[in-house]
Amino acid sequence: MPGASENTLFGMGNPLLDISAVVDKDFLDKFGLKPNDQILAEDKHKPLFEEIIKRNNVEYHAGGSTQNSVKIAQWMIQEPHKVATFFGCIGTDRFGEILKTKAAEAHVDAYYYEQNQEPTGTCAACITGENRSLVANLAAANCYKKEKHLDLDGNWELVKKAKVYYIAGFFLTVSPESILKVAKHASDNNKIFCLNLSAPFISQFFKEPLMKVMPYVDILFGNETEAATFAKELGFETDDIAEIAKKTQNLPKENDKRQRVVVFTQGKDDTVATVGEKVTMFPVLDIDQNDIVDTNGAGDAFVGGFLSALVQDQVLEECIRAGHYAANVIIQRVGCTFPERPEYH
């Protein structure tokens, strides 16, 4: 099979430094956190980030949805290194330096836009027993500027080098104009542009930028909740996931040389995907519920596995199989982490 080469996969999104530590109930209560939750940081949470790093056994990982996915794609491919390029915005600070180190350790070719107005974005994972409460502070990630970074000749050359593009819907809240520029480039050059619905709030509150990008989307990812919200926002008048996939596939598309592929994951239930004119169900790998440690990174991991096969020109069924494998590995570990190498054939 054709191997992947350097910079063939391009990702752009919100780079966050994941900071995870075991805390106690008092810590959660102090900051008004639920044991199992995902929230955006408010002012009252700001001191949390300084406090959590003073805990014992703090772990740092390069995070953020898109960066997680390209990191997992690189892990699945192993060699060569730097198959994935990643763009996003960080601060000129200690957390930014850690993020650069972590991205390099994961062999991702990260080109960050560095600015000093806002600190590097972070996501605190406050672990108590089996639960983890996530608090994300986008900060610098929110400051990405197309004209200050994407448009620069050297950076745009890296974009042009890629043949597969992936951006999580979360980035629609930051720089929709950057997404459009990349999506149009992919469409004009018959390359593959992939987008993720990412969260229900994207379809609800960022529907306009989402639908501006949709005509350029060759592969759309999402989970069952995001798919249902998307269908509701577009007035599909169905809650049947296969039908939602079909209707999404048939939305207007610029590049008619590629039929849109829609892939919806459903946790432990079958993954739904449009294959040509029909919708097919793909069962996920069996797993003992007791082996599941943390399902938080499962969606990002699925996409990462999928992309690793896609950049190697694999057929859709193989891409989904690789996605299922990667997700299966990630849910048996805390955070979006993985063993040294995959046992995948």
Short mmCIF file of C-alpha atoms in Angstrom, two decimals:
data_model
loop_
_atom_site.label_atom_id
_atom_site.label_comp_id
_atom_site.label_asym_id
_atom_site.label_seq_id
_atom_site.Cartn_x
_atom_site.Cartn_y
_atom_site.Cartn_z
CA MET A 1 0.00 0.00 0.00
CA PRO A 2 1.23 3.54 -0.68
CA GLY A 3 2.97 4.96 2.39
CA ALA A 4 2.26 8.42 3.71
CA SER A 5 4.90 11.09 3.18
CA GLU A 6 5.79 14.20 5.18
CA ASN A 7 3.11 16.91 5.49
CA THR A 8 0.46 14.95 3.55
CA LEU A 9 -2.08 15.49 6.33
CA PHE A 10 -2.97 19.04 7.36
CA GLY A 11 -4.82 19.95 10.55
CA MET A 12 -5.77 23.34 11.97
CA GLY A 13 -7.51 24.02 15.27
CA ASN A 14 -7.33 25.01 18.92
CA PRO A 15 -4.08 23.79 20.50
CA LEU A 16 -4.63 23.24 24.22
CA LEU A 17 -2.21 21.93 26.79
CA ASP A 18 -4.03 19.18 28.67
CA ILE A 19 -3.10 19.26 32.35
CA SER A 20 -4.38 16.28 34.30
CA ALA A 21 -4.05 15.60 38.01
CA VAL A 22 -5.82 13.63 40.70
CA VAL A 23 -7.72 16.02 42.97
CA ASP A 24 -10.14 15.61 45.88
CA LYS A 25 -13.77 16.56 46.41
CA ASP A 26 -12.72 19.74 48.23
CA PHE A 27 -10.88 20.90 45.11
CA LEU A 28 -13.99 20.31 42.95
CA ASP A 29 -16.23 22.08 45.48
CA LYS A 30 -13.86 25.04 45.74
CA PHE A 31 -14.29 25.74 42.02
CA GLY A 32 -17.91 24.59 41.77
CA LEU A 33 -17.15 21.64 39.50
CA LYS A 34 -19.20 18.50 38.91
CA PRO A 35 -17.14 15.27 39.08
CA ASN A 36 -17.88 14.41 35.44
CA ASP A 37 -18.31 17.39 33.16
CA GLN A 38 -16.89 19.48 30.32
CA ILE A 39 -17.11 23.26 30.61
CA LEU A 40 -15.45 26.41 29.30
CA ALA A 41 -13.56 28.29 32.01
CA GLU A 42 -15.12 31.38 33.54
CA ASP A 43 -13.28 33.99 35.60
CA LYS A 44 -13.84 32.05 38.82
CA HIS A 45 -11.93 29.08 37.34
CA LYS A 46 -8.79 31.01 36.41
CA PRO A 47 -6.91 30.29 39.72
CA LEU A 48 -7.66 26.57 39.21
CA PHE A 49 -4.98 26.31 36.52
CA GLU A 50 -2.22 27.64 38.78
CA GLU A 51 -3.37 25.40 41.64
CA ILE A 52 -3.64 22.17 39.68
CA ILE A 53 -0.01 22.32 38.52
CA LYS A 54 1.15 22.32 42.15
CA ARG A 55 -0.42 18.88 42.69
CA ASN A 56 1.62 15.70 42.74
CA ASN A 57 1.92 13.66 39.54
CA VAL A 58 0.69 16.29 37.12
CA GLU A 59 0.64 15.03 33.53
CA TYR A 60 0.95 17.29 30.49
CA HIS A 61 -0.24 16.29 27.02
CA ALA A 62 -0.60 18.21 23.76
CA GLY A 63 -4.36 18.45 23.36
CA GLY A 64 -7.27 20.11 21.64
CA SER A 65 -9.57 18.13 19.35
CA THR A 66 -7.83 18.54 15.96
CA GLN A 67 -4.34 18.26 17.40
CA ASN A 68 -5.39 15.02 19.18
CA SER A 69 -6.65 13.55 15.91
CA VAL A 70 -3.54 14.36 13.86
CA LYS A 71 -1.35 13.10 16.71
CA ILE A 72 -3.20 9.76 16.68
CA ALA A 73 -2.98 9.56 12.88
CA GLN A 74 0.79 10.00 13.21
CA TRP A 75 0.92 7.31 15.94
CA MET A 76 -0.98 4.86 13.74
CA ILE A 77 1.36 5.52 10.78
CA GLN A 78 4.58 5.54 12.89
CA GLU A 79 7.00 6.16 9.99
CA PRO A 80 7.84 8.55 8.44
CA HIS A 81 7.57 11.22 11.14
CA LYS A 82 5.85 14.56 10.46
CA VAL A 83 3.15 13.14 8.20
CA ALA A 84 0.84 15.66 9.89
CA THR A 85 1.21 19.44 9.83
CA PHE A 86 -0.71 21.38 12.49
CA PHE A 87 -1.55 25.10 12.69
CA GLY A 88 -3.02 26.88 15.72
CA CYS A 89 -2.33 29.75 18.11
CA ILE A 90 -0.41 29.64 21.40
CA GLY A 91 1.10 32.18 23.81
CA THR A 92 4.78 33.01 24.35
CA ASP A 93 4.90 31.35 27.77
CA ARG A 94 5.92 28.23 29.67
CA PHE A 95 2.79 26.29 28.70
CA GLY A 96 3.45 27.18 25.07
CA GLU A 97 6.97 25.78 25.35
CA ILE A 98 5.62 22.55 26.88
CA LEU A 99 3.07 22.31 24.05
CA LYS A 100 5.84 22.67 21.44
CA THR A 101 7.89 19.95 23.14
CA LYS A 102 4.90 17.60 23.40
CA ALA A 103 3.94 18.08 19.74
CA ALA A 104 7.54 17.34 18.72
CA GLU A 105 7.58 14.19 20.89
CA ALA A 106 4.42 13.05 19.07
CA HIS A 107 6.26 13.69 15.74
CA VAL A 108 3.63 16.22 14.62
CA ASP A 109 4.99 19.07 12.49
CA ALA A 110 3.40 21.92 14.45
CA TYR A 111 3.70 25.51 13.23
CA TYR A 112 2.10 27.66 15.90
CA TYR A 113 1.16 31.29 15.55
CA GLU A 114 2.72 32.74 18.69
CA GLN A 115 1.39 35.95 20.26
CA ASN A 116 1.72 37.59 23.69
CA GLN A 117 -1.75 39.10 24.22
CA GLU A 118 -3.20 35.87 25.62
CA PRO A 119 -1.64 32.88 27.42
CA THR A 120 -1.53 29.41 25.85
CA GLY A 121 -4.87 27.64 25.97
CA THR A 122 -5.24 24.90 28.56
CA CYS A 123 -7.66 22.17 29.51
CA ALA A 124 -7.56 21.03 33.11
CA ALA A 125 -8.66 17.45 33.74
CA CYS A 126 -9.52 17.18 37.43
CA ILE A 127 -9.57 13.47 38.20
CA THR A 128 -11.43 11.94 41.14
CA GLY A 129 -11.62 8.13 41.02
CA GLU A 130 -13.18 7.13 37.69
CA ASN A 131 -14.43 10.64 36.97
CA ARG A 132 -12.78 13.56 35.26
CA SER A 133 -14.05 17.13 35.19
CA LEU A 134 -12.72 19.08 32.21
CA VAL A 135 -12.29 22.84 32.28
CA ALA A 136 -11.10 24.43 29.02
CA ASN A 137 -9.60 27.89 28.84
CA LEU A 138 -9.19 28.67 25.11
CA ALA A 139 -7.24 31.89 25.69
CA ALA A 140 -4.56 32.08 22.94
CA ALA A 141 -6.31 29.42 20.82
CA ASN A 142 -9.00 32.04 20.22
CA CYS A 143 -6.46 34.48 18.74
CA TYR A 144 -5.57 32.68 15.50
CA LYS A 145 -5.35 35.18 12.64
CA LYS A 146 -5.49 34.19 8.96
CA GLU A 147 -3.49 37.20 7.73
CA LYS A 148 -0.85 36.82 10.47
CA HIS A 149 -0.20 33.12 9.90
CA LEU A 150 -2.13 31.11 7.29
CA ASP A 151 -1.54 33.68 4.53
CA LEU A 152 2.25 33.81 5.01
CA ASP A 153 4.01 32.25 2.00
CA GLY A 154 5.99 29.65 3.92
CA ASN A 155 2.93 28.49 5.83
CA TRP A 156 0.67 28.41 2.76
CA GLU A 157 3.29 26.25 0.99
CA LEU A 158 2.78 23.66 3.75
CA VAL A 159 -0.97 23.79 3.19
CA LYS A 160 -0.43 23.20 -0.53
CA LYS A 161 1.81 20.20 0.21
CA ALA A 162 -1.04 18.26 1.88
CA LYS A 163 -3.54 16.00 0.16
CA VAL A 164 -5.92 15.45 3.11
CA TYR A 165 -7.22 18.29 5.33
CA TYR A 166 -8.96 17.95 8.69
CA ILE A 167 -10.45 20.66 10.89
CA ALA A 168 -12.72 20.17 13.91
CA GLY A 169 -15.90 22.27 13.98
CA PHE A 170 -14.66 23.91 17.20
CA PHE A 171 -12.37 26.09 15.03
CA LEU A 172 -15.48 27.69 13.43
CA THR A 173 -15.72 29.74 16.64
CA VAL A 174 -12.19 31.10 16.07
CA SER A 175 -11.38 31.64 12.39
CA PRO A 176 -14.05 30.62 9.84
CA GLU A 177 -12.20 32.60 7.15
CA SER A 178 -9.10 30.39 7.63
CA ILE A 179 -11.24 27.26 7.30
CA LEU A 180 -12.82 28.56 4.09
CA LYS A 181 -9.47 29.37 2.52
CA VAL A 182 -8.18 25.83 3.19
CA ALA A 183 -11.48 24.20 2.15
CA LYS A 184 -11.58 26.09 -1.15
CA HIS A 185 -7.98 25.15 -1.88
CA ALA A 186 -8.82 21.46 -1.34
CA SER A 187 -11.93 21.68 -3.50
CA ASP A 188 -10.21 23.57 -6.35
CA ASN A 189 -7.40 20.98 -6.44
CA ASN A 190 -9.58 17.88 -5.99
CA LYS A 191 -8.02 17.09 -2.62
CA ILE A 192 -9.91 15.77 0.42
CA PHE A 193 -11.34 18.18 2.99
CA CYS A 194 -12.75 16.75 6.23
CA LEU A 195 -14.75 18.52 8.93
CA ASN A 196 -16.17 17.44 12.29
CA LEU A 197 -19.49 18.65 13.75
CA SER A 198 -17.59 18.56 17.10
CA ALA A 199 -20.40 19.55 19.49
CA PRO A 200 -24.13 20.32 19.40
CA PHE A 201 -23.49 24.01 20.14
CA ILE A 202 -21.60 24.38 16.84
CA SER A 203 -24.70 23.49 14.75
CA GLN A 204 -26.90 25.59 17.04
CA PHE A 205 -24.89 28.80 17.39
CA PHE A 206 -22.39 28.69 14.53
CA LYS A 207 -24.71 27.35 11.85
CA GLU A 208 -23.96 30.20 9.41
CA PRO A 209 -20.17 29.67 9.19
CA LEU A 210 -20.74 25.88 9.30
CA MET A 211 -23.05 25.99 6.27
CA LYS A 212 -20.66 28.28 4.38
CA VAL A 213 -17.99 25.57 4.65
CA MET A 214 -20.33 22.61 4.03
CA PRO A 215 -20.25 22.78 0.17
CA TYR A 216 -16.49 22.08 0.35
CA VAL A 217 -16.73 19.17 2.80
CA ASP A 218 -15.78 15.79 1.29
CA ILE A 219 -15.95 13.85 4.56
CA LEU A 220 -18.09 14.92 7.52
CA PHE A 221 -17.65 13.35 10.96
CA GLY A 222 -19.89 13.56 14.00
CA ASN A 223 -21.49 11.53 16.76
CA GLU A 224 -25.16 10.64 17.17
CA THR A 225 -25.97 13.66 19.39
CA GLU A 226 -24.27 16.11 17.04
CA ALA A 227 -25.99 14.50 14.04
CA ALA A 228 -29.41 14.85 15.69
CA THR A 229 -28.81 18.53 16.52
CA PHE A 230 -27.53 19.23 12.99
CA ALA A 231 -30.65 17.56 11.49
CA LYS A 232 -32.91 19.63 13.76
CA GLU A 233 -31.16 22.89 12.84
CA LEU A 234 -31.48 22.09 9.12
CA GLY A 235 -35.11 20.99 9.40
CA PHE A 236 -34.50 17.43 8.17
CA GLU A 237 -37.56 16.29 10.13
CA THR A 238 -36.15 12.87 10.96
CA ASP A 239 -34.29 11.40 13.91
CA ASP A 240 -33.27 8.28 11.98
CA ILE A 241 -29.46 8.44 11.86
CA ALA A 242 -29.14 6.66 8.51
CA GLU A 243 -31.59 9.10 6.95
CA ILE A 244 -29.75 12.07 8.49
CA ALA A 245 -26.50 10.74 6.96
CA LYS A 246 -28.16 10.42 3.54
CA LYS A 247 -29.68 13.93 3.66
CA THR A 248 -26.35 15.37 4.79
CA GLN A 249 -24.57 13.61 1.94
CA ASN A 250 -27.00 15.22 -0.52
CA LEU A 251 -26.47 18.81 0.64
CA PRO A 252 -25.00 21.09 -2.08
CA LYS A 253 -21.37 20.37 -2.96
CA GLU A 254 -18.79 22.35 -4.96
CA ASN A 255 -16.43 19.62 -6.19
CA ASP A 256 -18.66 17.08 -7.95
CA LYS A 257 -15.70 14.79 -8.71
CA ARG A 258 -16.01 13.45 -5.15
CA GLN A 259 -19.25 12.30 -3.59
CA ARG A 260 -19.53 13.46 0.02
CA VAL A 261 -18.98 10.78 2.67
CA VAL A 262 -20.79 11.14 6.01
CA VAL A 263 -19.57 9.17 9.02
CA PHE A 264 -21.49 9.19 12.31
CA THR A 265 -20.18 7.31 15.35
CA GLN A 266 -22.56 6.18 18.10
CA GLY A 267 -20.40 5.14 21.04
CA LYS A 268 -20.74 1.38 21.49
CA ASP A 269 -23.38 1.17 18.73
CA ASP A 270 -22.61 0.73 15.04
CA THR A 271 -20.87 3.50 13.12
CA VAL A 272 -23.06 4.78 10.29
CA ALA A 273 -21.48 5.75 6.97
CA THR A 274 -22.63 6.62 3.46
CA VAL A 275 -21.04 4.24 0.97
CA GLY A 276 -21.90 5.36 -2.55
CA GLU A 277 -25.69 5.53 -2.76
CA LYS A 278 -26.38 3.47 0.34
CA VAL A 279 -25.93 3.85 4.09
CA THR A 280 -23.96 1.08 5.80
CA MET A 281 -23.58 0.13 9.48
CA PHE A 282 -20.12 -0.84 10.78
CA PRO A 283 -20.02 -2.59 14.18
CA VAL A 284 -17.39 -1.32 16.62
CA LEU A 285 -14.88 -3.65 18.31
CA ASP A 286 -16.24 -5.64 21.24
CA ILE A 287 -14.99 -4.49 24.61
CA ASP A 288 -15.72 -5.47 28.20
CA GLN A 289 -17.37 -2.45 29.87
CA ASN A 290 -14.96 -2.92 32.82
CA ASP A 291 -12.01 -2.20 30.51
CA ILE A 292 -13.33 1.25 29.62
CA VAL A 293 -11.37 3.85 31.58
CA ASP A 294 -12.23 7.13 29.85
CA THR A 295 -14.35 7.67 26.73
CA ASN A 296 -13.46 11.34 26.44
CA GLY A 297 -10.94 11.09 23.58
CA ALA A 298 -12.84 8.40 21.63
CA GLY A 299 -14.21 10.67 18.90
CA ASP A 300 -10.86 12.36 18.26
CA ALA A 301 -9.16 8.95 18.23
CA PHE A 302 -11.66 7.51 15.75
CA VAL A 303 -10.96 10.40 13.37
CA GLY A 304 -7.20 9.99 13.87
CA GLY A 305 -7.31 6.31 12.98
CA PHE A 306 -9.57 7.03 10.00
CA LEU A 307 -7.22 9.75 8.68
CA SER A 308 -4.16 7.48 9.04
CA ALA A 309 -5.72 5.03 6.56
CA LEU A 310 -7.13 7.80 4.35
CA VAL A 311 -3.72 9.44 3.72
CA GLN A 312 -2.49 5.98 2.67
CA ASP A 313 -5.27 5.79 0.05
CA GLN A 314 -7.23 3.05 1.82
CA VAL A 315 -10.89 2.35 0.99
CA LEU A 316 -13.62 3.67 3.30
CA GLU A 317 -14.16 0.33 5.06
CA GLU A 318 -10.45 0.21 5.98
CA CYS A 319 -10.53 3.81 7.20
CA ILE A 320 -13.43 2.99 9.51
CA ARG A 321 -11.70 -0.17 10.75
CA ALA A 322 -8.58 1.86 11.62
CA GLY A 323 -10.79 4.44 13.36
CA HIS A 324 -12.48 1.76 15.45
CA TYR A 325 -9.12 0.31 16.45
CA ALA A 326 -7.70 3.68 17.57
CA ALA A 327 -10.84 4.55 19.57
CA ASN A 328 -10.75 1.12 21.21
CA VAL A 329 -7.16 1.72 22.41
CA ILE A 330 -7.83 5.26 23.68
CA ILE A 331 -10.90 4.43 25.80
CA GLN A 332 -8.84 1.94 27.81
CA ARG A 333 -6.49 4.71 28.98
CA VAL A 334 -6.82 8.01 30.84
CA GLY A 335 -6.91 11.06 28.56
CA CYS A 336 -6.04 10.99 24.88
CA THR A 337 -2.88 8.89 25.36
CA PHE A 338 -1.59 5.76 23.68
CA PRO A 339 1.04 3.01 24.05
CA GLU A 340 4.37 3.32 22.24
CA ARG A 341 3.14 1.69 19.04
CA PRO A 342 -0.12 0.32 17.69
CA GLU A 343 -0.77 -3.40 17.29
CA TYR A 344 -2.74 -2.87 14.12
CA HIS A 345 -2.51 -4.78 10.84
#
